[in-house]
PDB file of C-alpha atoms and ligand atoms in Angstrom:
ATOM      1  CA  MET A  21       8.660  36.860  -6.463  1.00 82.00           C
ATOM      2  CA  LYS A  22      12.383  36.421  -5.944  1.00 88.00           C
ATOM      3  CA  THR A  23      13.714  36.852  -2.429  1.00 93.00           C
ATOM      4  CA  ASN A  24      15.869  39.931  -2.007  1.00 96.00           C
ATOM      5  CA  LYS A  25      19.540  38.903  -2.214  1.00 97.00           C
ATOM      6  CA  GLN A  26      20.471  40.267   1.211  1.00 97.00           C
ATOM      7  CA  LEU A  27      17.484  38.568   2.845  1.00 98.00           C
ATOM      8  CA  PHE A  28      18.260  35.329   1.003  1.00 98.00           C
ATOM      9  CA  ASN A  29      21.864  35.385   2.229  1.00 98.00           C
ATOM     10  CA  LYS A  30      20.763  35.882   5.812  1.00 98.00           C
ATOM     11  CA  LEU A  31      18.137  33.113   5.596  1.00 98.00           C
ATOM     12  CA  ASN A  32      20.664  30.782   4.025  1.00 98.00           C
ATOM     13  CA  GLU A  33      23.084  31.685   6.837  1.00 98.00           C
ATOM     14  CA  GLN A  34      20.373  30.969   9.415  1.00 98.00           C
ATOM     15  CA  ILE A  35      20.295  27.326   8.232  1.00 98.00           C
ATOM     16  CA  ASN A  36      23.919  27.107   9.317  1.00 98.00           C
ATOM     17  CA  ARG A  37      23.179  28.858  12.624  1.00 98.00           C
ATOM     18  CA  GLU A  38      20.378  26.420  13.452  1.00 98.00           C
ATOM     19  CA  LEU A  39      22.614  23.469  12.594  1.00 98.00           C
ATOM     20  CA  HIS A  40      25.306  24.939  14.790  1.00 98.00           C
ATOM     21  CA  ALA A  41      22.744  25.181  17.625  1.00 98.00           C
ATOM     22  CA  SER A  42      21.923  21.518  17.007  1.00 98.00           C
ATOM     23  CA  TYR A  43      25.624  20.678  17.214  1.00 98.00           C
ATOM     24  CA  LEU A  44      26.052  22.690  20.405  1.00 98.00           C
ATOM     25  CA  TYR A  45      23.150  20.926  22.120  1.00 98.00           C
ATOM     26  CA  LEU A  46      24.439  17.557  20.999  1.00 98.00           C
ATOM     27  CA  ALA A  47      27.818  18.476  22.533  1.00 98.00           C
ATOM     28  CA  MET A  48      25.999  19.385  25.745  1.00 98.00           C
ATOM     29  CA  SER A  49      24.183  16.050  25.584  1.00 98.00           C
ATOM     30  CA  ALA A  50      27.510  14.215  25.288  1.00 98.00           C
ATOM     31  CA  TYR A  51      28.817  16.196  28.259  1.00 98.00           C
ATOM     32  CA  PHE A  52      25.786  15.202  30.348  1.00 98.00           C
ATOM     33  CA  GLU A  53      26.157  11.538  29.338  1.00 98.00           C
ATOM     34  CA  ASP A  54      29.770  11.732  30.470  1.00 98.00           C
ATOM     35  CA  ILE A  55      28.936  13.133  33.917  1.00 97.00           C
ATOM     36  CA  ASN A  56      26.057  10.663  34.374  1.00 97.00           C
ATOM     37  CA  PHE A  57      22.992  12.828  34.001  1.00 98.00           C
ATOM     38  CA  PRO A  58      20.975  10.796  31.481  1.00 98.00           C
ATOM     39  CA  GLY A  59      17.889  12.997  31.869  1.00 98.00           C
ATOM     40  CA  PHE A  60      19.693  16.235  31.007  1.00 98.00           C
ATOM     41  CA  ALA A  61      21.421  14.337  28.187  1.00 98.00           C
ATOM     42  CA  LYS A  62      18.095  13.219  26.765  1.00 98.00           C
ATOM     43  CA  TRP A  63      16.631  16.714  26.995  1.00 98.00           C
ATOM     44  CA  MET A  64      19.627  18.123  25.113  1.00 98.00           C
ATOM     45  CA  ARG A  65      19.530  15.362  22.515  1.00 98.00           C
ATOM     46  CA  MET A  66      15.892  16.183  21.797  1.00 98.00           C
ATOM     47  CA  GLN A  67      16.698  19.881  21.678  1.00 98.00           C
ATOM     48  CA  SER A  68      19.462  19.106  19.201  1.00 98.00           C
ATOM     49  CA  LYS A  69      16.966  17.304  16.990  1.00 98.00           C
ATOM     50  CA  GLU A  70      14.548  20.216  17.197  1.00 98.00           C
ATOM     51  CA  GLU A  71      17.236  22.558  15.913  1.00 98.00           C
ATOM     52  CA  VAL A  72      17.767  20.342  12.856  1.00 98.00           C
ATOM     53  CA  GLY A  73      14.022  20.783  12.294  1.00 98.00           C
ATOM     54  CA  HIS A  74      14.431  24.569  12.480  1.00 98.00           C
ATOM     55  CA  ALA A  75      17.210  24.405   9.893  1.00 98.00           C
ATOM     56  CA  MET A  76      15.191  22.169   7.578  1.00 98.00           C
ATOM     57  CA  LYS A  77      12.166  24.465   7.739  1.00 98.00           C
ATOM     58  CA  ILE A  78      14.270  27.289   6.289  1.00 98.00           C
ATOM     59  CA  TYR A  79      15.868  24.898   3.807  1.00 98.00           C
ATOM     60  CA  ASP A  80      12.419  23.867   2.552  1.00 98.00           C
ATOM     61  CA  TYR A  81      11.131  27.441   2.505  1.00 98.00           C
ATOM     62  CA  LEU A  82      14.019  28.653   0.341  1.00 98.00           C
ATOM     63  CA  ILE A  83      13.533  25.770  -2.081  1.00 98.00           C
ATOM     64  CA  GLU A  84       9.813  26.569  -2.287  1.00 97.00           C
ATOM     65  CA  ARG A  85      10.745  30.142  -3.139  1.00 97.00           C
ATOM     66  CA  GLY A  86      12.887  28.880  -6.012  1.00 97.00           C
ATOM     67  CA  GLU A  87      16.200  29.624  -4.337  1.00 97.00           C
ATOM     68  CA  ARG A  88      19.398  27.606  -4.327  1.00 97.00           C
ATOM     69  CA  VAL A  89      20.427  26.662  -0.794  1.00 98.00           C
ATOM     70  CA  VAL A  90      24.169  26.766  -0.192  1.00 98.00           C
ATOM     71  CA  LEU A  91      25.508  24.793   2.770  1.00 98.00           C
ATOM     72  CA  THR A  92      28.644  25.912   4.566  1.00 97.00           C
ATOM     73  CA  GLN A  93      30.935  24.594   7.298  1.00 98.00           C
ATOM     74  CA  ILE A  94      29.437  24.210  10.769  1.00 98.00           C
ATOM     75  CA  LYS A  95      31.526  25.724  13.555  1.00 97.00           C
ATOM     76  CA  THR A  96      32.917  23.309  16.164  1.00 97.00           C
ATOM     77  CA  PRO A  97      30.832  23.637  19.320  1.00 98.00           C
ATOM     78  CA  LYS A  98      32.150  24.136  22.822  1.00 97.00           C
ATOM     79  CA  THR A  99      32.703  20.771  24.530  1.00 95.00           C
ATOM     80  CA  GLU A 100      33.287  21.450  28.233  1.00 97.00           C
ATOM     81  CA  TRP A 101      31.148  23.023  30.927  1.00 98.00           C
ATOM     82  CA  LYS A 102      31.699  23.471  34.652  1.00 97.00           C
ATOM     83  CA  SER A 103      28.305  22.178  35.807  1.00 97.00           C
ATOM     84  CA  PRO A 104      24.755  21.476  34.615  1.00 97.00           C
ATOM     85  CA  LEU A 105      23.923  25.089  35.495  1.00 98.00           C
ATOM     86  CA  ASP A 106      26.855  26.331  33.420  1.00 98.00           C
ATOM     87  CA  ALA A 107      25.689  24.284  30.414  1.00 98.00           C
ATOM     88  CA  PHE A 108      22.057  25.396  30.628  1.00 98.00           C
ATOM     89  CA  LYS A 109      23.185  29.000  31.091  1.00 98.00           C
ATOM     90  CA  GLY A 110      25.113  28.505  27.854  1.00 98.00           C
ATOM     91  CA  ALA A 111      21.987  27.174  26.169  1.00 98.00           C
ATOM     92  CA  LEU A 112      19.966  30.183  27.323  1.00 98.00           C
ATOM     93  CA  ALA A 113      22.641  32.608  26.125  1.00 98.00           C
ATOM     94  CA  HIS A 114      22.655  30.816  22.788  1.00 98.00           C
ATOM     95  CA  GLU A 115      18.879  31.069  22.443  1.00 98.00           C
ATOM     96  CA  GLU A 116      19.056  34.801  23.166  1.00 98.00           C
ATOM     97  CA  LYS A 117      21.603  35.130  20.387  1.00 98.00           C
ATOM     98  CA  VAL A 118      19.337  33.212  18.000  1.00 98.00           C
ATOM     99  CA  THR A 119      16.388  35.446  18.953  1.00 98.00           C
ATOM    100  CA  ALA A 120      18.429  38.502  17.957  1.00 98.00           C
ATOM    101  CA  LEU A 121      19.248  36.844  14.599  1.00 98.00           C
ATOM    102  CA  ILE A 122      15.575  36.033  13.984  1.00 98.00           C
ATOM    103  CA  ASN A 123      14.610  39.605  14.828  1.00 98.00           C
ATOM    104  CA  ASN A 124      17.192  40.873  12.331  1.00 98.00           C
ATOM    105  CA  LEU A 125      15.747  38.545   9.683  1.00 98.00           C
ATOM    106  CA  MET A 126      12.272  39.843  10.424  1.00 98.00           C
ATOM    107  CA  ASP A 127      13.499  43.453  10.165  1.00 98.00           C
ATOM    108  CA  LEU A 128      14.926  42.677   6.721  1.00 98.00           C
ATOM    109  CA  ALA A 129      11.736  40.925   5.568  1.00 98.00           C
ATOM    110  CA  ILE A 130       9.721  43.979   6.637  1.00 98.00           C
ATOM    111  CA  LYS A 131      12.225  46.363   5.040  1.00 98.00           C
ATOM    112  CA  PHE A 132      11.937  44.585   1.686  1.00 97.00           C
ATOM    113  CA  LYS A 133       8.148  44.231   2.028  1.00 97.00           C
ATOM    114  CA  ASP A 134       8.475  40.457   1.615  1.00 98.00           C
ATOM    115  CA  HIS A 135       5.145  39.417   3.131  1.00 97.00           C
ATOM    116  CA  ALA A 136       5.746  35.708   2.569  1.00 97.00           C
ATOM    117  CA  ALA A 137       9.009  35.910   4.485  1.00 98.00           C
ATOM    118  CA  VAL A 138       7.344  37.924   7.264  1.00 98.00           C
ATOM    119  CA  SER A 139       4.675  35.253   7.599  1.00 98.00           C
ATOM    120  CA  PHE A 140       7.286  32.482   7.499  1.00 98.00           C
ATOM    121  CA  LEU A 141       9.492  34.139  10.102  1.00 98.00           C
ATOM    122  CA  GLN A 142       6.573  34.731  12.441  1.00 98.00           C
ATOM    123  CA  TRP A 143       6.792  31.068  13.406  1.00 98.00           C
ATOM    124  CA  TYR A 144      10.407  31.557  14.510  1.00 98.00           C
ATOM    125  CA  VAL A 145       9.563  34.670  16.524  1.00 98.00           C
ATOM    126  CA  THR A 146       6.968  32.668  18.478  1.00 98.00           C
ATOM    127  CA  GLU A 147       9.262  29.646  18.762  1.00 98.00           C
ATOM    128  CA  GLN A 148      12.033  31.786  20.261  1.00 98.00           C
ATOM    129  CA  VAL A 149       9.692  32.998  23.020  1.00 98.00           C
ATOM    130  CA  GLU A 150       9.148  29.342  23.959  1.00 97.00           C
ATOM    131  CA  GLU A 151      12.834  28.434  23.618  1.00 97.00           C
ATOM    132  CA  GLU A 152      13.924  31.268  25.906  1.00 98.00           C
ATOM    133  CA  ALA A 153      11.167  30.491  28.414  1.00 98.00           C
ATOM    134  CA  ASN A 154      12.148  26.795  28.565  1.00 97.00           C
ATOM    135  CA  ALA A 155      15.847  27.508  29.035  1.00 98.00           C
ATOM    136  CA  THR A 156      15.157  30.250  31.596  1.00 98.00           C
ATOM    137  CA  GLY A 157      12.904  27.925  33.600  1.00 98.00           C
ATOM    138  CA  ILE A 158      15.605  25.264  33.763  1.00 98.00           C
ATOM    139  CA  VAL A 159      18.354  27.753  34.670  1.00 98.00           C
ATOM    140  CA  GLU A 160      16.189  29.188  37.464  1.00 98.00           C
ATOM    141  CA  ARG A 161      15.458  25.743  38.916  1.00 97.00           C
ATOM    142  CA  LEU A 162      19.119  24.714  38.690  1.00 98.00           C
ATOM    143  CA  LYS A 163      19.986  27.849  40.646  1.00 98.00           C
ATOM    144  CA  MET A 164      17.586  26.720  43.388  1.00 96.00           C
ATOM    145  CA  VAL A 165      19.058  23.200  43.391  1.00 95.00           C
ATOM    146  CA  LYS A 166      22.640  24.495  43.726  1.00 90.00           C
ATOM    147  CA  GLU A 167      25.030  21.699  44.828  1.00 89.00           C
ATOM    148  CA  ASN A 168      22.294  19.544  46.360  1.00 95.00           C
ATOM    149  CA  THR A 169      22.947  16.145  44.739  1.00 95.00           C
ATOM    150  CA  PRO A 170      19.588  14.458  45.536  1.00 97.00           C
ATOM    151  CA  ALA A 171      17.720  17.472  44.168  1.00 97.00           C
ATOM    152  CA  LEU A 172      19.938  17.518  41.090  1.00 97.00           C
ATOM    153  CA  LEU A 173      19.289  13.818  40.443  1.00 97.00           C
ATOM    154  CA  MET A 174      15.575  14.361  40.873  1.00 97.00           C
ATOM    155  CA  PHE A 175      15.610  17.242  38.400  1.00 97.00           C
ATOM    156  CA  ASP A 176      17.629  15.122  35.969  1.00 98.00           C
ATOM    157  CA  ASN A 177      14.859  12.552  36.204  1.00 97.00           C
ATOM    158  CA  VAL A 178      12.203  15.197  35.509  1.00 97.00           C
ATOM    159  CA  LEU A 179      13.944  16.543  32.385  1.00 97.00           C
ATOM    160  CA  GLY A 180      14.454  12.977  31.190  1.00 97.00           C
ATOM    161  CA  LYS A 181      10.697  12.678  30.882  1.00 95.00           C
ATOM    162  CA  ARG A 182      10.629  15.235  28.101  1.00 86.00           C
ATOM    163  CA  GLY A 183       8.457  13.998  25.270  1.00 82.00           C
ATOM    164  CA  ALA A 184       8.843  14.780  21.571  1.00 65.00           C
TER     165      ALA A 184
HETATM  166 FE1  LIG B 213      16.328  27.086  16.543  1.00 63.98          FE
HETATM  167 FE1  LIG B 214      16.558  26.876  19.827  1.00 63.98          FE
END
């Protein structure tokens, strides 16, 4: 069964969105390296890699469905933030945006009765719950830490322990 054209276009576009998220988190990682928070930098670098995985999952799905993936230009990410809190707030806001995009994709898949796409997108719906929860948890803890340098350094150390 061919994927509905509108749904295909949006899925194809989502590859770009996920790669843009990857780019944004890599930019945040570079920012954290620059201000000497190697733990936050590592967390963001890993997050960046995860987003490439999200993009590739859609890439592979579309190929499996016999579609032709079309890659487009990736938007330049933001490069400056005011503080670690500001950057993680940006990450949370970005995840909320992605959740809305995933929900729109799911709405389309349901509308066109594309059960394979519904099943495929279910993974992203669940993943977004985790992504938002992770970012929210970090933002909340950074709010508690405020300008307390020892606490900030300790938290940097904690996030630097993030595994794959
Ligand atoms: Fe993602
Ligand atoms: Fe994400």
